[in-house]
Amino acid sequence: MTTETFKQEAQRIRPALVRQAFGILHDSDEAEDVVQDVLLRLWQMRDQLQMPVEPLAKVLTRNRCIDLIRRKKPAAELTTAVFQEEDQPQRERIERMMKVIEALPDLQQTILRLRHMEGMDSKEIAELTGSTEVAVRKALSRARQAVRDKFKGYEK
C-alpha cells in the first residue's frame, strides 16, 4: 500500500474508528488516543496491508479498547487483611484459593499470577517467559483447570 493510499484510507475510516472507540470507552480523549495508536500500528504495517483496511482497523480498535479497560481495573491484593470480621467465609475461601495456587507448578503459578494479578496479556507473558503465546494460553488454561479441580476438592 502506498503512502498516499494509506493517508486517504486513514482519513476515510478515522471517524468510524473514533465512534467505535467512544462507544466502548465513553471518553472522547481516550477514544482519540486509541484510534491514534491503531493508525500508528497500521502505518507500521502499511507494506503488508491490502484493501480494505477498515475491518482490520475495527478489530484492532476494539482490542485496544478492551486492553485499556482491563488495565484500568484496579488489581486488588488478595490478602486476608482486606476483609472485615463479618467477611470470614470470604476470607477462608480466598485463603484456600491461595493455597491451591501455591500448590501449582512454578510456571503455571507464574503465568496465572501475571495474567490475573498483574493484568498482563498472553503476548506480554510470552515475551517475559521466553515462550510462545500458544504455550502461554495452554499453560494458563491448564492452571485454571487445576485450580478449579483442586478448589472443588477443598469444598467437599
JSON list of C-alpha atoms in Angstrom, two decimals:
[
{"chain": "A", "resi": 1, "resn": "MET", "atom": "CA", "xyz": [0.00, 0.00, 0.00]},
{"chain": "A", "resi": 2, "resn": "THR", "atom": "CA", "xyz": [1.43, 3.37, -0.93]},
{"chain": "A", "resi": 3, "resn": "THR", "atom": "CA", "xyz": [1.78, 6.23, 1.49]},
{"chain": "A", "resi": 4, "resn": "GLU", "atom": "CA", "xyz": [-0.84, 8.28, -0.33]},
{"chain": "A", "resi": 5, "resn": "THR", "atom": "CA", "xyz": [-3.32, 5.40, -0.41]},
{"chain": "A", "resi": 6, "resn": "PHE", "atom": "CA", "xyz": [-2.79, 4.84, 3.32]},
{"chain": "A", "resi": 7, "resn": "LYS", "atom": "CA", "xyz": [-3.40, 8.52, 4.11]},
{"chain": "A", "resi": 8, "resn": "GLN", "atom": "CA", "xyz": [-6.62, 8.54, 2.14]},
{"chain": "A", "resi": 9, "resn": "GLU", "atom": "CA", "xyz": [-7.85, 5.33, 3.73]},
{"chain": "A", "resi": 10, "resn": "ALA", "atom": "CA", "xyz": [-6.92, 6.56, 7.22]},
{"chain": "A", "resi": 11, "resn": "GLN", "atom": "CA", "xyz": [-8.86, 9.79, 6.72]},
{"chain": "A", "resi": 12, "resn": "ARG", "atom": "CA", "xyz": [-11.85, 7.85, 5.45]},
{"chain": "A", "resi": 13, "resn": "ILE", "atom": "CA", "xyz": [-12.02, 5.33, 8.33]},
{"chain": "A", "resi": 14, "resn": "ARG", "atom": "CA", "xyz": [-10.91, 7.54, 11.22]},
{"chain": "A", "resi": 15, "resn": "PRO", "atom": "CA", "xyz": [-14.40, 8.89, 12.12]},
{"chain": "A", "resi": 16, "resn": "ALA", "atom": "CA", "xyz": [-15.84, 5.36, 12.26]},
{"chain": "A", "resi": 17, "resn": "LEU", "atom": "CA", "xyz": [-12.98, 4.17, 14.47]},
{"chain": "A", "resi": 18, "resn": "VAL", "atom": "CA", "xyz": [-13.41, 7.13, 16.82]},
{"chain": "A", "resi": 19, "resn": "ARG", "atom": "CA", "xyz": [-17.15, 6.40, 17.10]},
{"chain": "A", "resi": 20, "resn": "GLN", "atom": "CA", "xyz": [-16.43, 2.75, 17.80]},
{"chain": "A", "resi": 21, "resn": "ALA", "atom": "CA", "xyz": [-13.81, 3.54, 20.48]},
{"chain": "A", "resi": 22, "resn": "PHE", "atom": "CA", "xyz": [-16.06, 6.18, 22.08]},
{"chain": "A", "resi": 23, "resn": "GLY", "atom": "CA", "xyz": [-18.91, 3.68, 22.19]},
{"chain": "A", "resi": 24, "resn": "ILE", "atom": "CA", "xyz": [-16.74, 1.30, 24.18]},
{"chain": "A", "resi": 25, "resn": "LEU", "atom": "CA", "xyz": [-14.79, 3.73, 26.36]},
{"chain": "A", "resi": 26, "resn": "HIS", "atom": "CA", "xyz": [-17.29, 6.60, 26.80]},
{"chain": "A", "resi": 27, "resn": "ASP", "atom": "CA", "xyz": [-14.38, 9.07, 26.83]},
{"chain": "A", "resi": 28, "resn": "SER", "atom": "CA", "xyz": [-13.59, 11.14, 23.75]},
{"chain": "A", "resi": 29, "resn": "ASP", "atom": "CA", "xyz": [-9.95, 11.79, 24.67]},
{"chain": "A", "resi": 30, "resn": "GLU", "atom": "CA", "xyz": [-9.24, 8.11, 25.25]},
{"chain": "A", "resi": 31, "resn": "ALA", "atom": "CA", "xyz": [-11.10, 7.22, 22.06]},
{"chain": "A", "resi": 32, "resn": "GLU", "atom": "CA", "xyz": [-8.88, 9.61, 20.10]},
{"chain": "A", "resi": 33, "resn": "ASP", "atom": "CA", "xyz": [-5.78, 8.12, 21.73]},
{"chain": "A", "resi": 34, "resn": "VAL", "atom": "CA", "xyz": [-6.86, 4.58, 20.88]},
{"chain": "A", "resi": 35, "resn": "VAL", "atom": "CA", "xyz": [-7.54, 5.49, 17.24]},
{"chain": "A", "resi": 36, "resn": "GLN", "atom": "CA", "xyz": [-4.19, 7.23, 17.02]},
{"chain": "A", "resi": 37, "resn": "ASP", "atom": "CA", "xyz": [-2.48, 4.07, 18.36]},
{"chain": "A", "resi": 38, "resn": "VAL", "atom": "CA", "xyz": [-4.37, 1.90, 15.87]},
{"chain": "A", "resi": 39, "resn": "LEU", "atom": "CA", "xyz": [-3.50, 4.15, 12.94]},
{"chain": "A", "resi": 40, "resn": "LEU", "atom": "CA", "xyz": [0.15, 4.15, 14.02]},
{"chain": "A", "resi": 41, "resn": "ARG", "atom": "CA", "xyz": [0.13, 0.36, 14.13]},
{"chain": "A", "resi": 42, "resn": "LEU", "atom": "CA", "xyz": [-1.48, 0.24, 10.69]},
{"chain": "A", "resi": 43, "resn": "TRP", "atom": "CA", "xyz": [1.10, 2.73, 9.40]},
{"chain": "A", "resi": 44, "resn": "GLN", "atom": "CA", "xyz": [3.88, 0.43, 10.61]},
{"chain": "A", "resi": 45, "resn": "MET", "atom": "CA", "xyz": [2.20, -2.46, 8.77]},
{"chain": "A", "resi": 46, "resn": "ARG", "atom": "CA", "xyz": [1.33, -0.50, 5.61]},
{"chain": "A", "resi": 47, "resn": "ASP", "atom": "CA", "xyz": [3.67, -2.53, 3.37]},
{"chain": "A", "resi": 48, "resn": "GLN", "atom": "CA", "xyz": [1.75, -5.73, 4.20]},
{"chain": "A", "resi": 49, "resn": "LEU", "atom": "CA", "xyz": [-1.74, -4.20, 4.16]},
{"chain": "A", "resi": 50, "resn": "GLN", "atom": "CA", "xyz": [-4.25, -4.84, 1.45]},
{"chain": "A", "resi": 51, "resn": "MET", "atom": "CA", "xyz": [-7.54, -3.15, 0.83]},
{"chain": "A", "resi": 52, "resn": "PRO", "atom": "CA", "xyz": [-9.95, -2.99, 2.58]},
{"chain": "A", "resi": 53, "resn": "VAL", "atom": "CA", "xyz": [-8.20, -1.91, 5.78]},
{"chain": "A", "resi": 54, "resn": "GLU", "atom": "CA", "xyz": [-11.32, -1.00, 7.75]},
{"chain": "A", "resi": 55, "resn": "PRO", "atom": "CA", "xyz": [-12.16, -4.49, 9.09]},
{"chain": "A", "resi": 56, "resn": "LEU", "atom": "CA", "xyz": [-8.66, -4.92, 10.48]},
{"chain": "A", "resi": 57, "resn": "ALA", "atom": "CA", "xyz": [-8.72, -1.40, 11.89]},
{"chain": "A", "resi": 58, "resn": "LYS", "atom": "CA", "xyz": [-12.02, -2.08, 13.66]},
{"chain": "A", "resi": 59, "resn": "VAL", "atom": "CA", "xyz": [-10.70, -5.28, 15.24]},
{"chain": "A", "resi": 60, "resn": "LEU", "atom": "CA", "xyz": [-7.53, -3.51, 16.37]},
{"chain": "A", "resi": 61, "resn": "THR", "atom": "CA", "xyz": [-9.60, -0.65, 17.80]},
{"chain": "A", "resi": 62, "resn": "ARG", "atom": "CA", "xyz": [-11.89, -2.98, 19.71]},
{"chain": "A", "resi": 63, "resn": "ASN", "atom": "CA", "xyz": [-8.96, -4.98, 21.09]},
{"chain": "A", "resi": 64, "resn": "ARG", "atom": "CA", "xyz": [-7.06, -1.84, 22.10]},
{"chain": "A", "resi": 65, "resn": "CYS", "atom": "CA", "xyz": [-10.15, -0.53, 23.93]},
{"chain": "A", "resi": 66, "resn": "ILE", "atom": "CA", "xyz": [-10.54, -3.83, 25.77]},
{"chain": "A", "resi": 67, "resn": "ASP", "atom": "CA", "xyz": [-6.86, -3.77, 26.75]},
{"chain": "A", "resi": 68, "resn": "LEU", "atom": "CA", "xyz": [-7.26, -0.23, 28.04]},
{"chain": "A", "resi": 69, "resn": "ILE", "atom": "CA", "xyz": [-10.31, -1.17, 30.11]},
{"chain": "A", "resi": 70, "resn": "ARG", "atom": "CA", "xyz": [-8.53, -4.20, 31.56]},
{"chain": "A", "resi": 71, "resn": "ARG", "atom": "CA", "xyz": [-5.51, -2.15, 32.54]},
{"chain": "A", "resi": 72, "resn": "LYS", "atom": "CA", "xyz": [-7.70, 0.39, 34.33]},
{"chain": "A", "resi": 73, "resn": "LYS", "atom": "CA", "xyz": [-9.23, -2.20, 36.64]},
{"chain": "A", "resi": 74, "resn": "PRO", "atom": "CA", "xyz": [-7.54, -1.87, 39.98]},
{"chain": "A", "resi": 75, "resn": "ALA", "atom": "CA", "xyz": [-5.59, -5.00, 40.77]},
{"chain": "A", "resi": 76, "resn": "ALA", "atom": "CA", "xyz": [-6.57, -5.67, 44.36]},
{"chain": "A", "resi": 77, "resn": "GLU", "atom": "CA", "xyz": [-4.13, -7.54, 46.51]},
{"chain": "A", "resi": 78, "resn": "LEU", "atom": "CA", "xyz": [-5.76, -10.76, 47.63]},
{"chain": "A", "resi": 79, "resn": "THR", "atom": "CA", "xyz": [-4.82, -10.74, 51.24]},
{"chain": "A", "resi": 80, "resn": "THR", "atom": "CA", "xyz": [-6.96, -11.55, 54.21]},
{"chain": "A", "resi": 81, "resn": "ALA", "atom": "CA", "xyz": [-6.23, -8.15, 55.74]},
{"chain": "A", "resi": 82, "resn": "VAL", "atom": "CA", "xyz": [-8.66, -6.56, 53.28]},
{"chain": "A", "resi": 83, "resn": "PHE", "atom": "CA", "xyz": [-11.69, -8.26, 54.80]},
{"chain": "A", "resi": 84, "resn": "GLN", "atom": "CA", "xyz": [-13.67, -7.32, 57.86]},
{"chain": "A", "resi": 85, "resn": "GLU", "atom": "CA", "xyz": [-14.65, -9.75, 60.59]},
{"chain": "A", "resi": 86, "resn": "GLU", "atom": "CA", "xyz": [-18.09, -10.29, 59.02]},
{"chain": "A", "resi": 87, "resn": "ASP", "atom": "CA", "xyz": [-16.36, -11.47, 55.83]},
{"chain": "A", "resi": 88, "resn": "GLN", "atom": "CA", "xyz": [-14.92, -14.59, 57.48]},
{"chain": "A", "resi": 89, "resn": "PRO", "atom": "CA", "xyz": [-16.36, -17.08, 54.93]},
{"chain": "A", "resi": 90, "resn": "GLN", "atom": "CA", "xyz": [-14.97, -14.99, 52.07]},
{"chain": "A", "resi": 91, "resn": "ARG", "atom": "CA", "xyz": [-11.59, -14.77, 53.80]},
{"chain": "A", "resi": 92, "resn": "GLU", "atom": "CA", "xyz": [-11.47, -18.54, 54.23]},
{"chain": "A", "resi": 93, "resn": "ARG", "atom": "CA", "xyz": [-12.30, -19.10, 50.55]},
{"chain": "A", "resi": 94, "resn": "ILE", "atom": "CA", "xyz": [-9.51, -16.76, 49.47]},
{"chain": "A", "resi": 95, "resn": "GLU", "atom": "CA", "xyz": [-7.05, -18.46, 51.81]},
{"chain": "A", "resi": 96, "resn": "ARG", "atom": "CA", "xyz": [-7.99, -21.85, 50.32]},
{"chain": "A", "resi": 97, "resn": "MET", "atom": "CA", "xyz": [-7.69, -20.41, 46.80]},
{"chain": "A", "resi": 98, "resn": "MET", "atom": "CA", "xyz": [-4.22, -19.02, 47.51]},
{"chain": "A", "resi": 99, "resn": "LYS", "atom": "CA", "xyz": [-3.13, -22.41, 48.91]},
{"chain": "A", "resi": 100, "resn": "VAL", "atom": "CA", "xyz": [-4.37, -24.09, 45.74]},
{"chain": "A", "resi": 101, "resn": "ILE", "atom": "CA", "xyz": [-2.48, -21.59, 43.57]},
{"chain": "A", "resi": 102, "resn": "GLU", "atom": "CA", "xyz": [0.69, -22.02, 45.62]},
{"chain": "A", "resi": 103, "resn": "ALA", "atom": "CA", "xyz": [0.50, -25.79, 45.03]},
{"chain": "A", "resi": 104, "resn": "LEU", "atom": "CA", "xyz": [0.65, -25.37, 41.24]},
{"chain": "A", "resi": 105, "resn": "PRO", "atom": "CA", "xyz": [3.86, -25.97, 39.30]},
{"chain": "A", "resi": 106, "resn": "ASP", "atom": "CA", "xyz": [6.05, -22.85, 39.18]},
{"chain": "A", "resi": 107, "resn": "LEU", "atom": "CA", "xyz": [5.38, -21.98, 35.54]},
{"chain": "A", "resi": 108, "resn": "GLN", "atom": "CA", "xyz": [1.60, -22.31, 35.85]},
{"chain": "A", "resi": 109, "resn": "GLN", "atom": "CA", "xyz": [1.65, -20.35, 39.10]},
{"chain": "A", "resi": 110, "resn": "THR", "atom": "CA", "xyz": [3.71, -17.58, 37.49]},
{"chain": "A", "resi": 111, "resn": "ILE", "atom": "CA", "xyz": [1.54, -17.37, 34.39]},
{"chain": "A", "resi": 112, "resn": "LEU", "atom": "CA", "xyz": [-1.66, -17.35, 36.46]},
{"chain": "A", "resi": 113, "resn": "ARG", "atom": "CA", "xyz": [-0.36, -14.56, 38.69]},
{"chain": "A", "resi": 114, "resn": "LEU", "atom": "CA", "xyz": [0.92, -12.48, 35.76]},
{"chain": "A", "resi": 115, "resn": "ARG", "atom": "CA", "xyz": [-2.38, -12.79, 33.93]},
{"chain": "A", "resi": 116, "resn": "HIS", "atom": "CA", "xyz": [-4.86, -12.31, 36.76]},
{"chain": "A", "resi": 117, "resn": "MET", "atom": "CA", "xyz": [-3.00, -10.31, 39.37]},
{"chain": "A", "resi": 118, "resn": "GLU", "atom": "CA", "xyz": [-0.77, -8.18, 37.14]},
{"chain": "A", "resi": 119, "resn": "GLY", "atom": "CA", "xyz": [-3.24, -7.90, 34.24]},
{"chain": "A", "resi": 120, "resn": "MET", "atom": "CA", "xyz": [-0.71, -8.84, 31.56]},
{"chain": "A", "resi": 121, "resn": "ASP", "atom": "CA", "xyz": [-1.86, -10.29, 28.24]},
{"chain": "A", "resi": 122, "resn": "SER", "atom": "CA", "xyz": [-0.60, -13.50, 26.62]},
{"chain": "A", "resi": 123, "resn": "LYS", "atom": "CA", "xyz": [1.86, -11.71, 24.36]},
{"chain": "A", "resi": 124, "resn": "GLU", "atom": "CA", "xyz": [3.50, -9.86, 27.26]},
{"chain": "A", "resi": 125, "resn": "ILE", "atom": "CA", "xyz": [3.70, -13.04, 29.32]},
{"chain": "A", "resi": 126, "resn": "ALA", "atom": "CA", "xyz": [5.20, -14.93, 26.38]},
{"chain": "A", "resi": 127, "resn": "GLU", "atom": "CA", "xyz": [7.88, -12.29, 25.94]},
{"chain": "A", "resi": 128, "resn": "LEU", "atom": "CA", "xyz": [8.62, -12.27, 29.66]},
{"chain": "A", "resi": 129, "resn": "THR", "atom": "CA", "xyz": [8.83, -16.06, 29.97]},
{"chain": "A", "resi": 130, "resn": "GLY", "atom": "CA", "xyz": [10.56, -16.64, 26.63]},
{"chain": "A", "resi": 131, "resn": "SER", "atom": "CA", "xyz": [7.70, -18.80, 25.41]},
{"chain": "A", "resi": 132, "resn": "THR", "atom": "CA", "xyz": [5.09, -18.57, 22.67]},
{"chain": "A", "resi": 133, "resn": "GLU", "atom": "CA", "xyz": [1.61, -17.10, 23.06]},
{"chain": "A", "resi": 134, "resn": "VAL", "atom": "CA", "xyz": [0.08, -20.51, 22.31]},
{"chain": "A", "resi": 135, "resn": "ALA", "atom": "CA", "xyz": [2.14, -22.14, 25.06]},
{"chain": "A", "resi": 136, "resn": "VAL", "atom": "CA", "xyz": [1.15, -19.39, 27.49]},
{"chain": "A", "resi": 137, "resn": "ARG", "atom": "CA", "xyz": [-2.56, -19.81, 26.69]},
{"chain": "A", "resi": 138, "resn": "LYS", "atom": "CA", "xyz": [-2.30, -23.59, 27.11]},
{"chain": "A", "resi": 139, "resn": "ALA", "atom": "CA", "xyz": [-0.45, -23.27, 30.42]},
{"chain": "A", "resi": 140, "resn": "LEU", "atom": "CA", "xyz": [-2.98, -20.70, 31.61]},
{"chain": "A", "resi": 141, "resn": "SER", "atom": "CA", "xyz": [-5.85, -22.98, 30.67]},
{"chain": "A", "resi": 142, "resn": "ARG", "atom": "CA", "xyz": [-4.24, -25.92, 32.45]},
{"chain": "A", "resi": 143, "resn": "ALA", "atom": "CA", "xyz": [-3.56, -23.81, 35.53]},
{"chain": "A", "resi": 144, "resn": "ARG", "atom": "CA", "xyz": [-7.15, -22.60, 35.66]},
{"chain": "A", "resi": 145, "resn": "GLN", "atom": "CA", "xyz": [-8.43, -26.16, 35.29]},
{"chain": "A", "resi": 146, "resn": "ALA", "atom": "CA", "xyz": [-6.10, -27.40, 38.03]},
{"chain": "A", "resi": 147, "resn": "VAL", "atom": "CA", "xyz": [-7.22, -24.60, 40.36]},
{"chain": "A", "resi": 148, "resn": "ARG", "atom": "CA", "xyz": [-10.86, -25.31, 39.59]},
{"chain": "A", "resi": 149, "resn": "ASP", "atom": "CA", "xyz": [-10.44, -29.06, 40.25]},
{"chain": "A", "resi": 150, "resn": "LYS", "atom": "CA", "xyz": [-8.39, -28.63, 43.43]},
{"chain": "A", "resi": 151, "resn": "PHE", "atom": "CA", "xyz": [-10.64, -25.89, 44.81]},
{"chain": "A", "resi": 152, "resn": "LYS", "atom": "CA", "xyz": [-13.70, -28.05, 44.33]},
{"chain": "A", "resi": 153, "resn": "GLY", "atom": "CA", "xyz": [-11.86, -30.81, 46.21]},
{"chain": "A", "resi": 154, "resn": "TYR", "atom": "CA", "xyz": [-11.31, -28.42, 49.13]},
{"chain": "A", "resi": 155, "resn": "GLU", "atom": "CA", "xyz": [-15.00, -27.57, 49.36]},
{"chain": "A", "resi": 156, "resn": "LYS", "atom": "CA", "xyz": [-16.17, -31.18, 49.55]}
]
